[in-house]
XYZ file of C-alpha atoms in Angstrom:
716
model
C -0.076 -0.124 -0.223
C 1.460 3.811 -0.812
C 2.510 5.276 1.714
C -0.415 8.796 0.690
C -3.341 5.839 -0.034
C -3.465 4.557 3.055
C -6.958 6.329 4.135
C -8.840 4.012 2.222
C -8.456 1.581 5.182
C -11.274 2.582 6.736
C -13.403 3.710 3.551
C -16.496 1.449 3.146
C -18.674 3.658 0.700
C -17.686 4.740 -2.370
C -19.353 7.115 -5.290
C -17.889 5.493 -9.112
C -18.543 8.227 -11.494
C -17.798 7.127 -15.241
C -16.892 8.840 -18.003
C -18.524 9.628 -21.141
C -15.041 8.365 -22.974
C -14.935 5.636 -20.959
C -18.204 4.049 -21.726
C -18.227 4.960 -25.497
C -16.132 3.691 -28.221
C -13.839 6.219 -30.051
C -16.985 5.679 -33.369
C -19.726 6.437 -30.425
C -21.418 2.950 -30.105
C -21.616 2.047 -26.467
C -17.481 -0.483 -24.814
C -19.228 -2.949 -23.513
C -16.412 -4.093 -22.747
C -14.866 -1.800 -20.433
C -18.929 -1.081 -18.917
C -18.261 -4.920 -18.074
C -15.331 -4.343 -16.275
C -16.762 -1.687 -14.701
C -19.910 -3.900 -13.528
C -17.658 -7.111 -12.376
C -15.607 -4.572 -10.910
C -18.470 -3.906 -8.316
C -19.275 -6.871 -8.206
C -16.424 -7.553 -6.583
C -16.596 -4.750 -4.163
C -20.535 -5.541 -2.858
C -19.421 -9.290 -2.149
C -16.846 -7.277 0.327
C -18.970 -5.491 1.597
C -18.336 -2.603 -0.207
C -21.505 0.002 -0.590
C -20.983 1.120 -4.866
C -23.228 4.287 -5.369
C -22.294 4.690 -10.053
C -22.745 7.800 -11.254
C -22.210 7.719 -16.166
C -22.542 9.188 -18.325
C -23.417 8.607 -21.995
C -26.419 9.003 -21.978
C -26.227 11.836 -24.918
C -23.796 9.583 -26.803
C -25.612 6.640 -26.772
C -28.500 8.484 -27.765
C -27.041 10.175 -30.811
C -26.133 7.242 -32.136
C -29.547 5.427 -32.366
C -31.254 8.985 -33.177
C -28.841 9.362 -36.258
C -29.670 6.165 -37.323
C -33.487 6.073 -37.206
C -32.062 9.822 -39.261
C -30.696 7.725 -41.545
C -33.394 5.221 -42.731
C -35.730 7.856 -42.100
C -34.334 9.675 -45.163
C -34.497 10.007 -48.898
C -31.590 10.390 -50.933
C -32.659 14.282 -51.108
C -32.453 15.050 -47.831
C -28.933 13.663 -47.060
C -27.341 15.703 -49.630
C -28.939 19.466 -47.721
C -26.883 20.854 -44.735
C -27.786 18.490 -41.151
C -28.520 19.770 -38.242
C -26.732 18.599 -35.128
C -29.421 16.506 -33.132
C -31.236 17.882 -29.910
C -28.371 16.913 -26.715
C -32.260 16.629 -25.051
C -34.162 14.369 -26.936
C -30.393 12.011 -27.333
C -30.540 12.293 -23.785
C -34.150 10.731 -23.804
C -33.750 8.187 -26.107
C -29.757 7.478 -24.667
C -30.795 6.594 -20.994
C -33.377 4.267 -21.465
C -30.606 2.664 -23.918
C -28.097 2.690 -21.060
C -30.534 1.487 -18.335
C -31.163 -1.831 -20.028
C -27.124 -1.714 -20.769
C -26.221 -1.660 -16.893
C -29.131 -3.781 -16.366
C -28.847 -6.880 -17.881
C -24.807 -6.802 -17.479
C -25.299 -6.944 -13.141
C -28.130 -8.775 -14.247
C -25.178 -11.550 -14.828
C -23.908 -10.806 -11.958
C -26.274 -11.619 -10.186
C -26.904 -7.688 -9.338
C -29.929 -5.431 -9.243
C -29.270 -1.963 -10.915
C -31.351 0.993 -9.710
C -31.694 3.549 -11.415
C -32.275 7.484 -10.889
C -32.122 10.610 -11.718
C -31.798 14.720 -11.040
C -31.856 17.702 -11.727
C -29.621 20.609 -10.645
C -33.476 22.423 -9.499
C -34.093 18.604 -7.798
C -31.230 19.716 -4.907
C -32.265 23.080 -4.583
C -35.471 21.142 -2.255
C -34.694 20.567 1.000
C -36.529 17.552 0.957
C -35.485 15.659 -1.798
C -32.211 15.696 -0.667
C -33.722 14.276 2.274
C -35.040 11.721 0.574
C -32.299 10.732 -1.727
C -30.091 10.030 0.623
C -32.760 7.996 1.650
C -33.718 6.075 -1.116
C -29.569 4.995 -1.886
C -29.493 3.832 1.803
C -32.728 1.358 1.336
C -31.211 -0.011 -2.147
C -27.329 -0.329 -0.423
C -29.108 -1.738 2.526
C -30.490 -4.246 -0.466
C -26.904 -4.954 -1.625
C -28.304 -2.917 -5.119
C -25.891 -0.614 -6.950
C -27.471 2.837 -7.362
C -27.040 4.636 -11.348
C -27.425 8.203 -10.854
C -26.472 10.219 -14.176
C -27.841 13.941 -14.781
C -31.651 14.106 -16.188
C -30.929 15.513 -19.451
C -33.460 15.279 -21.042
C -35.469 17.862 -18.213
C -33.177 19.665 -17.278
C -32.691 23.071 -17.812
C -28.614 24.255 -17.449
C -27.487 24.695 -20.733
C -23.062 24.217 -21.037
C -23.010 27.904 -19.971
C -25.338 27.461 -17.372
C -23.596 27.818 -13.440
C -25.898 25.805 -11.108
C -25.509 23.987 -8.409
C -23.936 20.846 -10.710
C -22.477 21.792 -14.051
C -21.745 17.731 -15.237
C -21.518 15.062 -13.494
C -17.848 14.882 -12.030
C -19.463 18.157 -10.068
C -22.598 15.806 -10.178
C -20.657 13.162 -8.400
C -18.573 15.320 -6.221
C -21.826 16.684 -4.941
C -23.621 13.565 -4.367
C -20.185 12.270 -2.056
C -20.799 15.329 -0.277
C -23.879 14.144 0.439
C -24.043 10.787 0.952
C -20.699 11.009 3.915
C -19.069 8.776 0.637
C -15.703 7.958 1.979
C -14.236 8.119 -0.978
C -14.347 9.150 -5.247
C -14.125 8.354 -8.221
C -13.361 9.722 -10.803
C -12.922 7.631 -14.732
C -11.292 8.890 -17.663
C -9.978 8.381 -21.195
C -6.722 8.788 -19.372
C -4.323 7.504 -16.176
C -5.053 10.930 -14.010
C -3.993 14.341 -14.120
C -0.370 15.599 -16.082
C 1.497 18.122 -15.951
C -0.033 19.240 -19.207
C -1.137 17.352 -22.327
C -1.821 13.323 -21.622
C -0.628 13.732 -25.896
C 3.113 15.755 -25.230
C 6.042 13.275 -24.320
C 7.093 16.388 -21.484
C 3.828 15.573 -19.579
C 4.179 13.645 -16.407
C 1.908 12.486 -13.904
C 0.140 14.201 -11.301
C 0.705 10.678 -8.797
C -0.049 13.300 -5.637
C -2.539 17.255 -6.165
C -0.955 19.894 -4.287
C -3.296 23.381 -4.911
C -0.917 25.279 -4.317
C 1.753 23.769 -6.312
C 0.135 22.437 -9.309
C -2.332 25.347 -9.895
C -0.617 27.037 -11.753
C 1.847 24.284 -13.766
C -1.194 22.569 -14.814
C -1.442 22.123 -18.117
C -4.825 20.902 -19.479
C -5.469 19.436 -23.068
C -9.235 19.500 -24.938
C -12.259 18.663 -22.878
C -13.514 15.555 -23.369
C -14.829 14.627 -27.659
C -17.829 13.075 -26.343
C -19.107 14.828 -22.784
C -19.092 18.182 -21.272
C -16.412 17.806 -18.358
C -13.316 17.538 -19.661
C -10.041 16.985 -16.891
C -10.558 21.007 -16.514
C -14.015 19.760 -14.545
C -13.009 16.819 -13.447
C -10.041 18.692 -11.398
C -12.748 21.233 -10.525
C -14.712 18.853 -9.287
C -11.885 16.702 -7.375
C -10.244 19.875 -5.919
C -14.391 21.692 -4.347
C -14.334 17.141 -2.950
C -11.437 16.881 -1.341
C -11.160 20.265 0.424
C -14.746 18.884 1.831
C -13.135 15.264 3.234
C -13.816 14.267 0.384
C -10.512 12.215 -0.887
C -10.339 11.584 -5.199
C -9.040 9.931 -7.016
C -8.381 10.425 -10.539
C -7.938 6.853 -12.683
C -8.272 6.007 -16.335
C -11.457 4.171 -16.885
C -10.058 2.097 -19.898
C -8.122 -0.451 -17.470
C -10.900 -3.086 -16.273
C -9.249 -3.212 -12.349
C -7.890 0.054 -11.657
C -11.228 0.242 -9.381
C -10.146 -2.742 -6.752
C -6.140 -1.181 -7.333
C -7.031 2.123 -5.965
C -9.508 0.184 -3.225
C -6.036 -1.638 -1.712
C -3.966 1.454 -1.366
C -1.963 0.612 -4.475
C -0.440 4.022 -6.705
C -2.856 4.679 -9.164
C -4.177 7.254 -10.664
C -3.903 11.165 -8.786
C -5.366 11.296 -5.794
C -7.064 15.362 -4.677
C -6.670 14.911 -0.844
C -7.276 17.875 1.947
C -4.259 17.198 3.798
C -2.295 16.394 0.114
C 0.034 19.867 0.954
C 1.452 18.831 4.071
C 3.456 15.502 2.047
C 5.013 17.437 -0.582
C 7.069 20.607 -1.187
C 5.128 23.048 -2.562
C 7.499 23.789 -4.676
C 10.615 22.123 -5.525
C 13.550 23.411 -5.651
C 17.086 22.627 -7.106
C 19.290 20.872 -5.040
C 22.016 24.491 -5.160
C 18.802 26.667 -4.635
C 18.017 24.904 -1.720
C 21.319 25.232 -0.089
C 21.886 28.833 -1.019
C 18.798 29.423 0.407
C 19.313 27.795 3.761
C 23.132 29.550 4.010
C 20.972 32.612 3.770
C 18.397 32.692 6.456
C 21.106 31.373 9.290
C 22.715 34.705 8.944
C 19.789 35.552 9.451
C 19.092 33.322 12.028
C 22.657 34.643 13.237
C 21.854 37.911 13.683
C 18.857 38.032 15.402
C 19.202 38.280 19.504
C 19.658 35.555 21.565
C 16.250 36.743 23.105
C 14.938 35.763 20.487
C 16.678 32.585 18.721
C 15.705 31.406 22.079
C 12.153 32.016 21.629
C 11.873 30.440 18.191
C 12.517 26.642 20.351
C 9.940 28.423 22.748
C 7.637 28.281 19.410
C 8.868 24.935 18.113
C 8.514 23.246 21.028
C 4.508 24.525 21.752
C 3.967 23.916 18.092
C 4.767 20.418 18.134
C 2.409 20.483 22.249
C -0.290 22.124 18.970
C -0.166 19.295 17.358
C 0.396 16.721 18.819
C -3.080 14.792 17.059
C -1.703 16.024 14.054
C 1.609 14.339 14.118
C 0.305 11.173 15.548
C -2.052 10.674 13.190
C 0.107 10.787 10.441
C 3.241 9.254 11.901
C 0.648 5.886 12.083
C 0.150 5.753 8.584
C 3.684 5.187 8.208
C 3.034 2.356 10.846
C 0.409 1.372 9.137
C 2.158 0.879 5.729
C 6.150 -0.266 7.623
C 3.821 -2.862 9.070
C 2.088 -4.532 5.769
C 5.373 -3.555 4.708
C 6.577 -6.265 6.371
C 9.317 -4.232 7.775
C 11.402 -5.805 10.109
C 9.970 -5.373 13.874
C 12.852 -2.794 14.672
C 13.163 0.017 11.881
C 8.944 -0.400 12.970
C 9.565 0.237 16.641
C 12.721 3.269 15.432
C 9.632 4.440 13.463
C 6.930 4.763 15.859
C 6.175 8.041 18.170
C 4.846 6.348 21.445
C 2.520 8.395 23.587
C 4.380 10.819 25.265
C 7.099 11.035 23.192
C 5.620 14.396 21.462
C 5.694 16.151 24.694
C 9.728 14.527 25.309
C 10.717 16.101 22.525
C 8.820 19.361 23.345
C 10.506 19.381 26.320
C 13.966 19.096 25.126
C 14.111 21.815 23.394
C 13.042 23.315 26.405
C 15.613 22.618 27.837
C 17.607 23.075 24.788
C 16.462 26.742 24.428
C 17.525 26.816 28.218
C 21.474 26.586 28.280
C 24.377 28.756 27.341
C 24.106 30.187 24.356
C 26.405 29.213 22.559
C 26.565 31.728 18.985
C 29.314 34.099 19.402
C 31.160 33.165 22.928
C 34.425 34.959 23.188
C 36.429 31.648 24.336
C 39.784 33.030 23.789
C 41.242 36.436 24.249
C 45.124 38.125 23.783
C 46.850 41.424 23.393
C 48.586 40.660 20.477
C 49.696 44.127 20.531
C 49.337 47.437 22.987
C 45.727 48.627 21.964
C 45.502 45.841 18.869
C 43.542 42.590 21.241
C 42.183 38.748 19.552
C 39.102 37.313 20.219
C 38.222 33.471 19.341
C 34.511 32.728 18.763
C 31.989 30.239 18.805
C 30.468 30.084 15.439
C 27.891 28.626 13.337
C 29.004 25.797 10.648
C 27.312 27.714 8.582
C 24.649 25.166 6.345
C 24.010 20.747 7.362
C 22.862 17.817 5.463
C 21.181 15.829 7.484
C 20.664 12.119 6.561
C 18.356 9.336 8.720
C 17.286 6.052 8.105
C 13.282 5.933 10.616
C 13.112 7.455 13.553
C 11.031 11.018 12.524
C 12.057 12.131 16.114
C 15.490 12.559 15.101
C 14.282 15.221 12.304
C 12.489 17.209 15.472
C 16.611 17.344 17.240
C 18.166 17.780 14.661
C 15.839 20.487 13.350
C 15.864 21.789 17.338
C 20.065 22.441 17.234
C 20.205 23.673 14.304
C 18.245 26.364 15.427
C 20.106 26.342 17.952
C 22.789 27.025 16.357
C 22.411 28.963 13.803
C 22.498 26.845 10.899
C 20.826 25.859 8.133
C 19.729 22.367 7.803
C 18.875 19.943 5.057
C 16.518 16.897 5.987
C 16.176 13.924 4.178
C 14.714 11.306 6.078
C 13.476 7.771 5.449
C 11.269 6.802 2.458
C 9.148 4.786 5.557
C 8.245 7.665 7.825
C 7.343 10.172 4.551
C 4.790 11.502 6.209
C 6.021 11.814 9.646
C 8.490 13.997 8.481
C 6.659 16.297 6.092
C 3.767 17.095 9.047
C 6.931 17.873 11.311
C 8.348 19.879 8.699
C 5.811 21.208 8.087
C 4.835 22.081 11.980
C 8.283 22.702 13.365
C 8.930 25.313 9.797
C 5.591 27.279 10.246
C 6.725 28.409 13.923
C 10.087 29.899 12.142
C 9.695 33.794 11.608
C 9.882 35.978 9.152
C 12.826 37.515 8.949
C 14.251 34.115 9.848
C 12.156 32.514 6.235
C 10.268 28.604 6.460
C 13.538 27.577 4.238
C 16.429 27.588 6.861
C 15.425 24.475 7.388
C 14.806 22.003 3.508
C 13.083 19.324 3.440
C 14.727 16.707 1.018
C 11.149 14.767 -0.413
C 13.509 11.906 -2.876
C 16.567 9.544 -2.345
C 17.572 10.712 -6.262
C 18.250 14.145 -4.591
C 21.271 12.861 -2.504
C 23.683 13.142 -4.918
C 23.202 16.252 -6.070
C 23.331 18.142 -2.431
C 26.868 15.346 -1.890
C 28.420 17.414 -4.848
C 27.658 21.069 -3.289
C 31.348 21.503 -2.061
C 30.763 25.386 -1.809
C 27.441 25.034 -0.828
C 27.315 22.572 2.064
C 29.074 22.669 5.165
C 28.669 19.582 7.070
C 26.433 16.038 6.397
C 26.106 14.150 9.117
C 24.870 10.391 8.016
C 23.123 8.580 10.406
C 21.739 4.915 9.471
C 22.804 1.758 8.385
C 26.760 0.557 7.817
C 25.529 0.546 3.916
C 24.128 4.748 4.543
C 27.634 6.302 5.842
C 29.387 4.765 3.729
C 27.762 5.434 1.783
C 27.756 8.877 1.618
C 31.573 8.573 1.965
C 32.258 7.512 -0.345
C 30.151 9.622 -2.458
C 31.157 13.092 -1.578
C 33.881 15.539 -0.812
C 32.164 16.910 1.884
C 33.378 16.294 5.436
C 31.161 13.913 6.778
C 30.558 13.639 11.079
C 29.583 9.653 12.449
C 29.679 6.209 12.952
C 29.445 3.237 10.367
C 28.635 1.008 12.992
C 27.685 0.496 16.907
C 29.071 -2.571 17.961
C 29.510 -1.729 21.596
C 31.318 -4.111 24.331
C 30.781 -4.969 27.857
C 33.690 -5.984 29.721
C 33.088 -7.659 33.093
C 36.265 -8.132 34.903
C 36.889 -10.925 37.672
C 36.143 -7.485 40.271
C 33.358 -6.607 39.375
C 30.006 -6.791 42.218
C 28.113 -9.308 39.679
C 24.540 -7.860 41.115
C 25.439 -4.745 39.557
C 27.402 -6.638 36.183
C 23.897 -8.249 35.835
C 21.264 -4.923 35.666
C 24.061 -3.177 33.279
C 24.454 -6.318 30.423
C 20.753 -6.604 30.019
C 19.961 -2.415 30.516
C 22.815 -2.515 27.919
C 21.048 -4.332 26.414
C 17.473 -4.479 26.276
C 17.146 -1.266 27.153
C 17.034 -0.766 23.801
C 18.464 -3.126 21.982
C 17.757 -0.961 18.111
C 19.806 1.234 19.611
C 23.142 2.265 18.497
C 24.402 2.271 22.599
C 23.328 -1.025 22.639
C 25.044 -3.864 23.814
C 26.224 -6.002 20.430
C 29.310 -8.111 22.606
C 29.693 -9.595 25.932
C 32.880 -10.059 27.189
C 34.062 -12.268 30.254
C 37.107 -12.421 32.212
C 37.844 -16.364 31.997
C 38.184 -16.882 35.561
C 34.331 -16.110 35.555
C 34.215 -19.282 35.123
C 35.420 -20.863 37.428
C 32.893 -19.288 40.184
C 29.519 -19.639 37.855
C 30.034 -15.811 37.433
C 28.980 -15.825 32.869
C 26.689 -18.807 33.700
C 24.760 -16.392 35.654
C 25.015 -13.788 33.346
C 23.876 -16.097 30.257
C 20.661 -17.417 32.741
C 19.890 -13.742 32.596
C 19.977 -12.830 29.387
C 18.163 -15.429 28.217
C 15.188 -15.654 30.844
C 15.409 -11.500 28.484
C 15.058 -13.142 24.847
C 17.985 -12.204 23.858
C 19.655 -14.752 21.563
C 23.306 -15.791 22.313
C 26.141 -16.740 19.907
C 29.711 -17.121 20.914
C 32.593 -16.706 20.498
C 35.181 -19.228 20.014
C 36.178 -19.786 23.144
C 32.300 -19.226 24.118
C 30.852 -22.053 21.877
C 33.101 -23.854 23.186
C 31.875 -24.317 26.337
C 29.066 -27.670 25.718
C 27.902 -26.369 29.454
C 26.942 -23.430 28.067
C 25.068 -24.535 24.674
C 25.802 -22.039 22.591
C 26.073 -21.345 18.579
C 29.902 -20.144 17.205
C 29.394 -16.721 15.912
C 30.950 -16.223 12.432
C 31.930 -12.546 12.696
C 32.954 -10.605 15.638
C 31.892 -6.880 13.252
C 28.302 -7.874 13.925
C 25.979 -5.011 15.094
C 22.837 -6.732 15.371
C 20.119 -4.691 16.337
C 17.684 -7.706 17.640
C 18.020 -8.903 21.383
C 21.163 -10.474 20.525
C 25.064 -10.060 21.331
C 28.465 -12.508 21.194
C 29.460 -13.750 23.855
C 33.285 -14.290 23.903
C 35.233 -14.804 27.198
C 39.046 -13.139 27.952
C 42.313 -14.049 29.683
C 42.829 -10.434 30.856
C 41.649 -6.892 31.132
C 44.523 -6.338 28.210
C 43.033 -8.853 26.443
C 39.578 -7.082 26.166
C 40.877 -4.192 24.948
C 42.873 -5.425 22.407
C 39.498 -7.665 21.141
C 37.742 -3.937 21.805
C 39.473 -1.144 19.990
C 40.201 -4.730 17.469
C 36.921 -5.849 16.126
C 34.702 -2.628 17.642
C 33.997 0.836 16.091
C 35.752 3.325 17.926
C 31.641 3.830 19.435
C 30.971 3.281 22.746
C 32.345 0.630 25.340
C 32.395 -0.185 29.284
C 33.932 -2.370 31.651
C 32.896 -3.406 34.847
C 34.682 -3.176 37.715
C 35.894 -2.926 41.158
C 39.562 -2.658 40.904
C 39.911 0.907 39.706
C 43.387 -0.263 38.079
C 42.279 -2.568 36.730
C 39.400 -0.115 34.860
C 41.664 2.408 34.161
C 44.112 0.575 31.927
C 40.173 0.086 30.058
C 40.177 3.844 30.350
C 43.614 5.233 28.959
C 44.188 2.201 26.423
C 40.018 1.380 24.731
C 39.802 3.779 21.805
C 37.018 4.459 21.041
C 34.759 7.947 20.727
C 32.669 6.881 25.053
C 34.570 4.220 27.775
C 33.129 4.028 30.765
C 33.376 2.573 34.415
C 30.299 0.395 36.489
C 27.397 2.649 33.936
C 25.680 1.006 30.244
C 25.938 1.310 27.311
C 22.774 3.497 26.855
C 23.798 6.669 28.906
C 25.928 7.514 25.543
C 23.152 10.307 24.695
C 22.295 13.816 23.442
C 20.662 14.246 26.485
C 21.494 11.712 29.102
C 25.037 14.383 29.049
C 23.921 16.675 29.225
C 23.389 18.522 25.637
C 20.387 19.521 25.497
C 20.480 17.017 22.526
C 21.839 14.915 19.161
C 22.194 15.263 15.656
C 23.963 11.671 16.714
C 26.765 9.766 17.703
C 30.578 10.477 15.419
C 33.871 7.656 15.834
C 36.131 10.335 13.669
C 38.664 11.594 14.796
C 38.487 14.993 13.439
C 36.022 17.478 14.750
C 34.026 16.421 17.250
C 33.489 12.838 18.714
C 31.213 11.048 20.200
C 27.687 12.809 20.799
C 27.130 15.362 18.787
C 25.584 18.032 19.876
C 24.674 21.757 20.075
C 29.116 22.237 20.456
C 29.858 19.583 17.498
C 27.856 22.448 15.109
C 29.694 24.563 16.339
C 33.236 26.194 14.660
C 35.515 29.480 15.624
C 36.232 32.460 14.063
C 38.758 35.449 15.123
C 38.143 39.632 15.676
C 41.242 41.423 15.524
C 40.130 44.874 17.066
C 42.370 47.797 17.037
C 43.615 51.133 17.084
C 44.986 51.945 12.711
C 47.725 49.033 13.195
C 50.172 48.285 10.859
C 52.002 45.481 9.610
C 55.347 47.289 7.665
C 57.465 44.353 7.979
C 56.449 44.580 11.706
C 59.117 47.765 12.712
C 56.855 49.618 14.958
C 55.003 46.595 16.491
C 55.858 45.482 19.715
C 54.307 41.810 19.929
C 52.790 40.512 23.944
C 51.040 37.600 22.704
C 49.398 37.704 26.378
C 46.168 36.823 27.609
C 43.628 38.794 27.934
C 40.666 37.223 31.306
C 37.160 37.127 29.267
C 35.070 39.403 31.042
C 31.896 38.481 28.913
C 31.366 35.360 27.285
C 29.079 35.954 24.398
C 29.392 39.464 22.200
């Protein structure tokens, strides 16, 4: 099921409108094959418990064909030599409606279905009593599994082709009926696959899968109107926009395909969708990669120009906006989770995708904590007197524009965006397709809270994977790339760009339990490190134990605890050789499970543990459980990882838990930031030199003092 079509799971009542160009052939005769396929699909939906209301055009065209034949039969040769007057549409409708309904009745009866004809006019809907009676009649027919077939009574209509009224053709009639009869979905069947950016015959035209009024209204070029009916695509779009704004989703699709209605009901990406929330799923204007990055830089400079209090207020406004829109965010996130589950995604991915109860409040709280932290921009880090009257200041400043590519976790978008605002950076975000709707609504909520003095383009949302290669080439306008995701994602990005990349490819974290460890403490730490959040990058993936724990039962106790929590164990050469433990051998020590599973191995001492970690680890987060302070000190000094812990779970390695407010990720790089990357990791430095007319002139008249000065103020 396509992410934008998840709403169909709640659909029960459907209005299907079939156009003249679908029910008739190019010569004006009835398209029996297409009508048969239409009736068969309605029969299938009827069996599955759906309520289908059919609005059918084609009466005028069918009647015109029959009247032309009658006129030909009754005309003399002389009559045929005279100019032929155009047949009256109302007369054609009177003749054709009878034949069209007889055809539907025959086709439905072959499928053991009963059809009922209801003809309406524009004037009918001006009467409230008629509208009430129509609704009651249709409901009774649907309760009896009868298919209502509605059409405008063209023979008795007072509208002409230039008139405007409550409805003006069968497309607008279908939209009106969808509203009146409280339908869950309106399907408008056309002779083309949907709405195109230009005439469908133009090779440059592209099918629009989701219509966004603000984006497409001025961009779409319509072709000719219907070859037979009154409408055409212009009429369909007008009716679809009207119905969608009223809360009824509409899909324009081809009626020439034999199974498109079924595909629509199954949530497949067929035709063009019109939905009142479509603007939340798609950016209003597709901006080129360079333009997006340049706009983010310009907005970041405006953000930096604000006062510290003004920047703080922006963060507080974002926090308020998230809480105010929590219900809407939850709806979109639930839709993403439902699609992921139906697609059979791994449970760990679905777990990272879901915004659980209380998550939005937690995110808002972390943003407020971030807002209350010391102002990071313009801090004077060092102050030096270069010479008499010549003072040099080293100050903090934003990096510029960040590109963050992340998978699965929509909460990461909130953390990253708030850190970008706090640090004064422009930001481009690319989330995983599995979180498309969640990311879109979160981006919309956050950017709507940005003041006009900064601009919404401070934070750009990249919506397609195809844009990433272009962005990775922009080393002149993007200053740092931070990938958050799988080993494959990080490695691909590092290989594809000249832009500095900050992050980690693996999270192979170790817990080493020394012979001096308090075993009750060791059990708690090991279980928490593995099971608090198995999919986290700081979760334990390898448990190392001192060899003496074989004799005193310590290893057996740890294995028992892990298995009791449902953890699958795989052993290194020494651990898997222990028959009493019955642990299958692992294929590699370089394994990040991201599930309730881990590797177990036995080592001789702390030095062997350090060697193992430095050889097989990912320099992320590693922990020792030991009471012997000297042993612990060896571990803390010699393990070459971004974070090394003593008697504490690896799960503490987190920006929020470290007091950074939030984090954009954890870096295993040895250049710039390392470990959890918060605000400080998104800053660099610049030099400000203040003088009163000094010149170098070959250093003839300069007496350098290079004296450190006290920093009177923390910020500029």
